[in-house]
Amino acid sequence: MKGGGVASDELSRTFGALADPTRRRLLGHLLEGPATVTALAEPIALTLAAVSKHLRVLEEAGLVRRERNGQYRPVLLDVRPLQAVSQWLRDYEAFFQRSFDALEEHLATGARIPPPPDPHDKERRRS
């Protein structure tokens, strides 16, 4: 079964971190390159403490890492967990594509899907 075990735990942490819109917004800023906590806090009008808490969740999920370069302490995006999410989604995309292909083939044969029964039709319910 795909998506089980340790990889599943990693996916859960990643999805948990991505569930919050503020954290997704922080990741969006980091797409532009490394940034300090102060630089990340400015455009979203959060306190440094609030941004640090969000960054801690992202860091625990492996989505960001912090470096120290003297007084400059940038936060950097780490795309590896996002690549795992992307692979997980591709597995489901393949499943749905097969389902859509089968439906398309079924409909191409001229087959019709019968309408659902009318719950108000008493004659049909008796038989």
CSV table of N, CA and C in Angstrom, one decimal:
chain,number,residue,atom,x,y,z
A,1,MET,N,0.8,-1.2,0.0
A,1,MET,CA,0.0,0.0,0.0
A,1,MET,C,0.9,1.2,0.0
A,2,LYS,N,0.6,2.1,-0.9
A,2,LYS,CA,1.4,3.4,-1.0
A,2,LYS,C,1.0,4.3,0.1
A,3,GLY,N,1.9,5.2,0.6
A,3,GLY,CA,1.6,6.2,1.5
A,3,GLY,C,1.6,5.7,3.0
A,4,GLY,N,2.1,4.5,3.3
A,4,GLY,CA,2.2,4.0,4.6
A,4,GLY,C,3.5,4.2,5.3
A,5,GLY,N,3.6,3.8,6.5
A,5,GLY,CA,4.9,3.8,7.2
A,5,GLY,C,5.5,5.2,7.5
A,6,VAL,N,6.8,5.3,7.6
A,6,VAL,CA,7.5,6.5,7.9
A,6,VAL,C,7.1,7.6,6.9
A,7,ALA,N,7.1,7.3,5.6
A,7,ALA,CA,6.7,8.3,4.6
A,7,ALA,C,5.4,8.9,5.0
A,8,SER,N,4.5,8.1,5.5
A,8,SER,CA,3.1,8.6,5.8
A,8,SER,C,3.2,9.6,7.0
A,9,ASP,N,4.1,9.3,8.0
A,9,ASP,CA,4.3,10.2,9.1
A,9,ASP,C,4.9,11.6,8.6
A,10,GLU,N,5.8,11.5,7.6
A,10,GLU,CA,6.4,12.7,7.1
A,10,GLU,C,5.3,13.5,6.3
A,11,LEU,N,4.5,12.8,5.5
A,11,LEU,CA,3.4,13.4,4.8
A,11,LEU,C,2.5,14.1,5.8
A,12,SER,N,2.1,13.4,6.8
A,12,SER,CA,1.2,14.0,7.8
A,12,SER,C,1.8,15.3,8.4
A,13,ARG,N,3.1,15.3,8.7
A,13,ARG,CA,3.7,16.5,9.2
A,13,ARG,C,3.7,17.6,8.2
A,14,THR,N,3.9,17.2,7.0
A,14,THR,CA,4.0,18.2,5.9
A,14,THR,C,2.6,18.8,5.7
A,15,PHE,N,1.6,17.9,5.5
A,15,PHE,CA,0.2,18.4,5.3
A,15,PHE,C,-0.3,19.2,6.5
A,16,GLY,N,0.1,18.8,7.7
A,16,GLY,CA,-0.3,19.6,8.9
A,16,GLY,C,0.3,21.0,8.9
A,17,ALA,N,1.6,21.1,8.5
A,17,ALA,CA,2.2,22.4,8.4
A,17,ALA,C,1.6,23.2,7.3
A,18,LEU,N,1.2,22.6,6.2
A,18,LEU,CA,0.6,23.3,5.0
A,18,LEU,C,-0.8,23.7,5.2
A,19,ALA,N,-1.4,23.1,6.3
A,19,ALA,CA,-2.9,23.4,6.5
A,19,ALA,C,-3.2,24.8,6.9
A,20,ASP,N,-2.2,25.5,7.4
A,20,ASP,CA,-2.4,26.9,7.9
A,20,ASP,C,-2.0,27.9,6.8
A,21,PRO,N,-3.0,28.8,6.5
A,21,PRO,CA,-2.7,29.8,5.4
A,21,PRO,C,-1.5,30.7,5.7
A,22,THR,N,-1.3,31.0,7.0
A,22,THR,CA,-0.2,31.9,7.3
A,22,THR,C,1.2,31.2,6.9
A,23,ARG,N,1.2,29.9,7.3
A,23,ARG,CA,2.5,29.1,7.0
A,23,ARG,C,2.6,29.0,5.4
A,24,ARG,N,1.5,28.8,4.7
A,24,ARG,CA,1.7,28.7,3.2
A,24,ARG,C,2.1,30.1,2.7
A,25,ARG,N,1.7,31.1,3.3
A,25,ARG,CA,2.1,32.5,2.9
A,25,ARG,C,3.6,32.7,3.2
A,26,LEU,N,4.1,32.2,4.3
A,26,LEU,CA,5.5,32.3,4.6
A,26,LEU,C,6.3,31.5,3.6
A,27,LEU,N,5.9,30.3,3.3
A,27,LEU,CA,6.6,29.6,2.3
A,27,LEU,C,6.6,30.3,0.9
A,28,GLY,N,5.5,30.9,0.6
A,28,GLY,CA,5.4,31.7,-0.7
A,28,GLY,C,6.5,32.8,-0.7
A,29,HIS,N,6.7,33.5,0.5
A,29,HIS,CA,7.8,34.5,0.5
A,29,HIS,C,9.1,33.9,0.4
A,30,LEU,N,9.3,32.7,0.9
A,30,LEU,CA,10.6,32.0,0.9
A,30,LEU,C,10.9,31.5,-0.5
A,31,LEU,N,9.9,31.4,-1.4
A,31,LEU,CA,10.2,31.0,-2.8
A,31,LEU,C,11.1,32.0,-3.5
A,32,GLU,N,11.0,33.3,-3.0
A,32,GLU,CA,11.8,34.3,-3.6
A,32,GLU,C,13.2,34.3,-3.1
A,33,GLY,N,13.5,33.5,-2.1
A,33,GLY,CA,14.9,33.4,-1.5
A,33,GLY,C,14.9,33.4,0.0
A,34,PRO,N,16.0,33.2,0.6
A,34,PRO,CA,16.2,33.3,2.0
A,34,PRO,C,15.7,34.6,2.6
A,35,ALA,N,15.2,34.6,3.8
A,35,ALA,CA,14.7,35.8,4.5
A,35,ALA,C,14.9,35.7,6.0
A,36,THR,N,15.0,36.8,6.6
A,36,THR,CA,15.0,36.8,8.1
A,36,THR,C,13.6,36.7,8.6
A,37,VAL,N,13.5,36.4,9.9
A,37,VAL,CA,12.2,36.4,10.6
A,37,VAL,C,11.6,37.8,10.5
A,38,THR,N,12.4,38.8,10.6
A,38,THR,CA,11.8,40.2,10.6
A,38,THR,C,11.3,40.5,9.2
A,39,ALA,N,12.0,40.1,8.1
A,39,ALA,CA,11.6,40.3,6.8
A,39,ALA,C,10.3,39.5,6.5
A,40,LEU,N,10.2,38.3,7.0
A,40,LEU,CA,9.0,37.5,6.8
A,40,LEU,C,7.8,38.1,7.6
A,41,ALA,N,8.0,38.7,8.7
A,41,ALA,CA,6.9,39.2,9.5
A,41,ALA,C,6.3,40.5,9.0
A,42,GLU,N,7.1,41.3,8.3
A,42,GLU,CA,6.6,42.6,7.8
A,42,GLU,C,5.4,42.5,6.9
A,43,PRO,N,5.4,41.8,5.8
A,43,PRO,CA,4.3,41.8,4.9
A,43,PRO,C,3.0,41.2,5.4
A,44,ILE,N,3.1,40.4,6.5
A,44,ILE,CA,1.9,39.7,6.9
A,44,ILE,C,1.4,40.2,8.3
A,45,ALA,N,2.1,41.3,8.8
A,45,ALA,CA,1.7,42.0,10.0
A,45,ALA,C,1.5,41.1,11.2
A,46,LEU,N,2.5,40.2,11.4
A,46,LEU,CA,2.5,39.4,12.6
A,46,LEU,C,3.7,39.8,13.5
A,47,THR,N,3.6,39.4,14.7
A,47,THR,CA,4.7,39.7,15.6
A,47,THR,C,5.8,38.7,15.3
A,48,LEU,N,7.0,39.1,15.7
A,48,LEU,CA,8.1,38.2,15.5
A,48,LEU,C,7.9,36.8,16.2
A,49,ALA,N,7.3,36.9,17.4
A,49,ALA,CA,7.0,35.7,18.1
A,49,ALA,C,6.1,34.8,17.3
A,50,ALA,N,5.0,35.4,16.8
A,50,ALA,CA,4.1,34.6,16.0
A,50,ALA,C,4.7,33.9,14.8
A,51,VAL,N,5.5,34.7,14.1
A,51,VAL,CA,6.2,34.2,12.9
A,51,VAL,C,7.1,33.1,13.3
A,52,SER,N,7.8,33.2,14.4
A,52,SER,CA,8.8,32.2,14.9
A,52,SER,C,8.0,30.9,15.2
A,53,LYS,N,6.8,31.0,15.8
A,53,LYS,CA,6.0,29.8,16.1
A,53,LYS,C,5.7,29.1,14.8
A,54,HIS,N,5.2,29.9,13.8
A,54,HIS,CA,4.9,29.3,12.5
A,54,HIS,C,6.1,28.6,11.9
A,55,LEU,N,7.2,29.3,11.9
A,55,LEU,CA,8.5,28.8,11.4
A,55,LEU,C,8.9,27.5,12.1
A,56,ARG,N,8.6,27.4,13.4
A,56,ARG,CA,9.0,26.2,14.1
A,56,ARG,C,8.2,25.0,13.6
A,57,VAL,N,6.9,25.2,13.3
A,57,VAL,CA,6.1,24.1,12.7
A,57,VAL,C,6.6,23.7,11.3
A,58,LEU,N,7.0,24.7,10.5
A,58,LEU,CA,7.5,24.4,9.2
A,58,LEU,C,8.9,23.7,9.3
A,59,GLU,N,9.6,24.1,10.3
A,59,GLU,CA,10.9,23.5,10.5
A,59,GLU,C,10.8,22.0,10.9
A,60,GLU,N,9.9,21.8,11.8
A,60,GLU,CA,9.6,20.4,12.3
A,60,GLU,C,9.1,19.5,11.1
A,61,ALA,N,8.4,20.1,10.2
A,61,ALA,CA,8.0,19.3,9.0
A,61,ALA,C,9.1,19.2,7.9
A,62,GLY,N,10.2,19.9,8.2
A,62,GLY,CA,11.3,19.9,7.2
A,62,GLY,C,11.2,20.8,6.0
A,63,LEU,N,10.2,21.7,6.1
A,63,LEU,CA,9.9,22.6,5.0
A,63,LEU,C,10.9,23.8,5.0
A,64,VAL,N,11.4,24.2,6.1
A,64,VAL,CA,12.4,25.3,6.2
A,64,VAL,C,13.5,24.9,7.1
A,65,ARG,N,14.6,25.6,6.9
A,65,ARG,CA,15.8,25.4,7.8
A,65,ARG,C,16.3,26.8,8.1
A,66,ARG,N,17.0,26.9,9.2
A,66,ARG,CA,17.6,28.2,9.6
A,66,ARG,C,19.1,28.0,9.6
A,67,GLU,N,19.7,29.1,9.1
A,67,GLU,CA,21.2,29.1,9.1
A,67,GLU,C,21.7,30.3,9.9
A,68,ARG,N,22.9,30.2,10.3
A,68,ARG,CA,23.5,31.3,11.0
A,68,ARG,C,24.8,31.7,10.3
A,69,ASN,N,24.8,33.0,10.0
A,69,ASN,CA,25.9,33.6,9.3
A,69,ASN,C,26.3,34.9,10.0
A,70,GLY,N,27.0,34.8,11.1
A,70,GLY,CA,27.2,35.9,11.9
A,70,GLY,C,25.9,36.4,12.6
A,71,GLN,N,25.6,37.7,12.3
A,71,GLN,CA,24.3,38.2,12.9
A,71,GLN,C,23.1,37.9,11.9
A,72,TYR,N,23.5,37.6,10.7
A,72,TYR,CA,22.4,37.3,9.7
A,72,TYR,C,22.0,35.9,9.9
A,73,ARG,N,20.7,35.7,10.2
A,73,ARG,CA,20.1,34.3,10.4
A,73,ARG,C,19.0,34.1,9.4
A,74,PRO,N,19.3,33.7,8.2
A,74,PRO,CA,18.2,33.5,7.2
A,74,PRO,C,17.4,32.2,7.4
A,75,VAL,N,16.2,32.3,7.0
A,75,VAL,CA,15.4,31.1,6.9
A,75,VAL,C,15.3,30.7,5.4
A,76,LEU,N,15.5,29.4,5.2
A,76,LEU,CA,15.5,28.9,3.8
A,76,LEU,C,14.5,27.9,3.6
A,77,LEU,N,13.9,27.9,2.4
A,77,LEU,CA,12.9,26.9,2.0
A,77,LEU,C,13.6,25.5,1.6
A,78,ASP,N,13.1,24.4,2.1
A,78,ASP,CA,13.6,23.1,1.7
A,78,ASP,C,12.5,22.4,1.0
A,79,VAL,N,12.7,22.1,-0.3
A,79,VAL,CA,11.6,21.6,-1.1
A,79,VAL,C,11.4,20.1,-1.0
A,80,ARG,N,12.3,19.4,-0.3
A,80,ARG,CA,12.2,17.9,-0.3
A,80,ARG,C,10.8,17.4,0.2
A,81,PRO,N,10.3,17.9,1.3
A,81,PRO,CA,9.0,17.4,1.7
A,81,PRO,C,7.9,17.7,0.7
A,82,LEU,N,8.0,18.9,-0.1
A,82,LEU,CA,7.1,19.2,-1.1
A,82,LEU,C,7.2,18.2,-2.3
A,83,GLN,N,8.4,17.7,-2.5
A,83,GLN,CA,8.5,16.7,-3.6
A,83,GLN,C,7.8,15.4,-3.2
A,84,ALA,N,7.9,15.1,-1.9
A,84,ALA,CA,7.2,13.9,-1.4
A,84,ALA,C,5.7,14.0,-1.6
A,85,VAL,N,5.2,15.2,-1.3
A,85,VAL,CA,3.7,15.5,-1.4
A,85,VAL,C,3.4,15.4,-2.9
A,86,SER,N,4.2,16.0,-3.8
A,86,SER,CA,4.0,15.9,-5.2
A,86,SER,C,3.9,14.5,-5.7
A,87,GLN,N,4.8,13.6,-5.2
A,87,GLN,CA,4.8,12.2,-5.7
A,87,GLN,C,3.5,11.5,-5.2
A,88,TRP,N,3.1,11.8,-3.9
A,88,TRP,CA,1.9,11.2,-3.4
A,88,TRP,C,0.7,11.6,-4.2
A,89,LEU,N,0.6,12.9,-4.6
A,89,LEU,CA,-0.5,13.4,-5.4
A,89,LEU,C,-0.5,12.7,-6.8
A,90,ARG,N,0.7,12.5,-7.4
A,90,ARG,CA,0.8,11.9,-8.7
A,90,ARG,C,0.3,10.5,-8.6
A,91,ASP,N,0.5,9.8,-7.5
A,91,ASP,CA,-0.1,8.4,-7.4
A,91,ASP,C,-1.6,8.5,-7.5
A,92,TYR,N,-2.2,9.4,-6.9
A,92,TYR,CA,-3.7,9.5,-7.0
A,92,TYR,C,-4.1,10.1,-8.3
A,93,GLU,N,-3.3,10.9,-8.9
A,93,GLU,CA,-3.6,11.5,-10.2
A,93,GLU,C,-3.7,10.3,-11.2
A,94,ALA,N,-2.8,9.3,-11.1
A,94,ALA,CA,-2.8,8.2,-12.0
A,94,ALA,C,-4.0,7.4,-11.8
A,95,PHE,N,-4.5,7.2,-10.6
A,95,PHE,CA,-5.7,6.5,-10.3
A,95,PHE,C,-6.9,7.1,-10.9
A,96,PHE,N,-7.0,8.4,-10.7
A,96,PHE,CA,-8.2,9.1,-11.3
A,96,PHE,C,-8.1,9.2,-12.8
A,97,GLN,N,-6.9,9.3,-13.4
A,97,GLN,CA,-6.8,9.3,-14.8
A,97,GLN,C,-7.3,7.9,-15.4
A,98,ARG,N,-6.9,6.8,-14.7
A,98,ARG,CA,-7.4,5.5,-15.2
A,98,ARG,C,-8.9,5.4,-15.1
A,99,SER,N,-9.5,6.0,-14.1
A,99,SER,CA,-11.0,6.0,-13.9
A,99,SER,C,-11.6,6.8,-15.0
A,100,PHE,N,-11.0,8.0,-15.3
A,100,PHE,CA,-11.6,8.8,-16.3
A,100,PHE,C,-11.4,8.2,-17.7
A,101,ASP,N,-10.3,7.5,-17.9
A,101,ASP,CA,-10.1,6.9,-19.2
A,101,ASP,C,-11.1,5.7,-19.4
A,102,ALA,N,-11.4,5.0,-18.3
A,102,ALA,CA,-12.4,3.9,-18.4
A,102,ALA,C,-13.8,4.5,-18.7
A,103,LEU,N,-14.1,5.6,-18.0
A,103,LEU,CA,-15.4,6.2,-18.3
A,103,LEU,C,-15.5,6.7,-19.7
A,104,GLU,N,-14.5,7.3,-20.2
A,104,GLU,CA,-14.5,7.8,-21.5
A,104,GLU,C,-14.7,6.7,-22.5
A,105,GLU,N,-14.0,5.6,-22.3
A,105,GLU,CA,-14.1,4.4,-23.2
A,105,GLU,C,-15.5,3.8,-23.1
A,106,HIS,N,-16.1,3.8,-21.9
A,106,HIS,CA,-17.4,3.3,-21.7
A,106,HIS,C,-18.5,4.2,-22.5
A,107,LEU,N,-18.3,5.5,-22.4
A,107,LEU,CA,-19.2,6.4,-23.0
A,107,LEU,C,-19.0,6.4,-24.5
A,108,ALA,N,-17.8,6.1,-25.0
A,108,ALA,CA,-17.6,6.1,-26.4
A,108,ALA,C,-18.3,4.9,-27.1
A,109,THR,N,-18.6,3.9,-26.4
A,109,THR,CA,-19.3,2.7,-26.9
A,109,THR,C,-20.8,3.0,-27.1
A,110,GLY,N,-21.2,4.2,-26.7
A,110,GLY,CA,-22.6,4.6,-26.9
A,110,GLY,C,-23.5,4.1,-25.7
A,111,ALA,N,-22.8,3.6,-24.7
A,111,ALA,CA,-23.6,3.1,-23.5
A,111,ALA,C,-24.1,4.3,-22.8
A,112,ARG,N,-25.3,4.1,-22.3
A,112,ARG,CA,-26.0,5.2,-21.5
A,112,ARG,C,-26.1,4.8,-20.1
A,113,ILE,N,-25.9,5.8,-19.3
A,113,ILE,CA,-26.1,5.5,-17.8
A,113,ILE,C,-27.6,5.8,-17.5
A,114,PRO,N,-28.3,4.7,-17.0
A,114,PRO,CA,-29.7,4.9,-16.7
A,114,PRO,C,-29.9,6.0,-15.6
A,115,PRO,N,-31.0,6.7,-15.7
A,115,PRO,CA,-31.2,7.7,-14.6
A,115,PRO,C,-31.5,7.0,-13.3
A,116,PRO,N,-31.2,7.7,-12.2
A,116,PRO,CA,-31.5,7.1,-10.9
A,116,PRO,C,-33.0,7.0,-10.7
A,117,PRO,N,-33.5,6.0,-9.9
A,117,PRO,CA,-34.9,5.8,-9.8
A,117,PRO,C,-35.5,7.0,-9.1
A,118,ASP,N,-36.8,7.3,-9.4
A,118,ASP,CA,-37.5,8.4,-8.8
A,118,ASP,C,-38.0,7.9,-7.5
A,119,PRO,N,-37.6,8.5,-6.4
A,119,PRO,CA,-38.1,8.1,-5.0
A,119,PRO,C,-39.6,8.3,-4.8
A,120,HIS,N,-40.2,9.1,-5.7
A,120,HIS,CA,-41.6,9.4,-5.5
A,120,HIS,C,-42.5,8.5,-6.4
A,121,ASP,N,-41.9,7.7,-7.2
A,121,ASP,CA,-42.6,6.7,-8.1
A,121,ASP,C,-43.0,5.5,-7.3
A,122,LYS,N,-44.2,5.4,-6.8
A,122,LYS,CA,-44.7,4.3,-5.9
A,122,LYS,C,-44.8,3.0,-6.7
A,123,GLU,N,-45.1,3.0,-8.0
A,123,GLU,CA,-45.2,1.8,-8.8
A,123,GLU,C,-43.8,1.1,-8.8
A,124,ARG,N,-42.8,1.8,-9.1
A,124,ARG,CA,-41.5,1.2,-9.2
A,124,ARG,C,-41.0,0.6,-7.9
A,125,ARG,N,-41.4,1.3,-6.7
A,125,ARG,CA,-40.9,0.8,-5.4
A,125,ARG,C,-41.6,-0.5,-5.1
A,126,ARG,N,-42.8,-0.8,-5.5
A,126,ARG,CA,-43.5,-2.0,-5.2
A,126,ARG,C,-42.9,-3.2,-5.9
A,127,SER,N,-42.3,-3.1,-7.0
A,127,SER,CA,-41.8,-4.2,-7.8
A,127,SER,C,-40.5,-4.7,-7.4
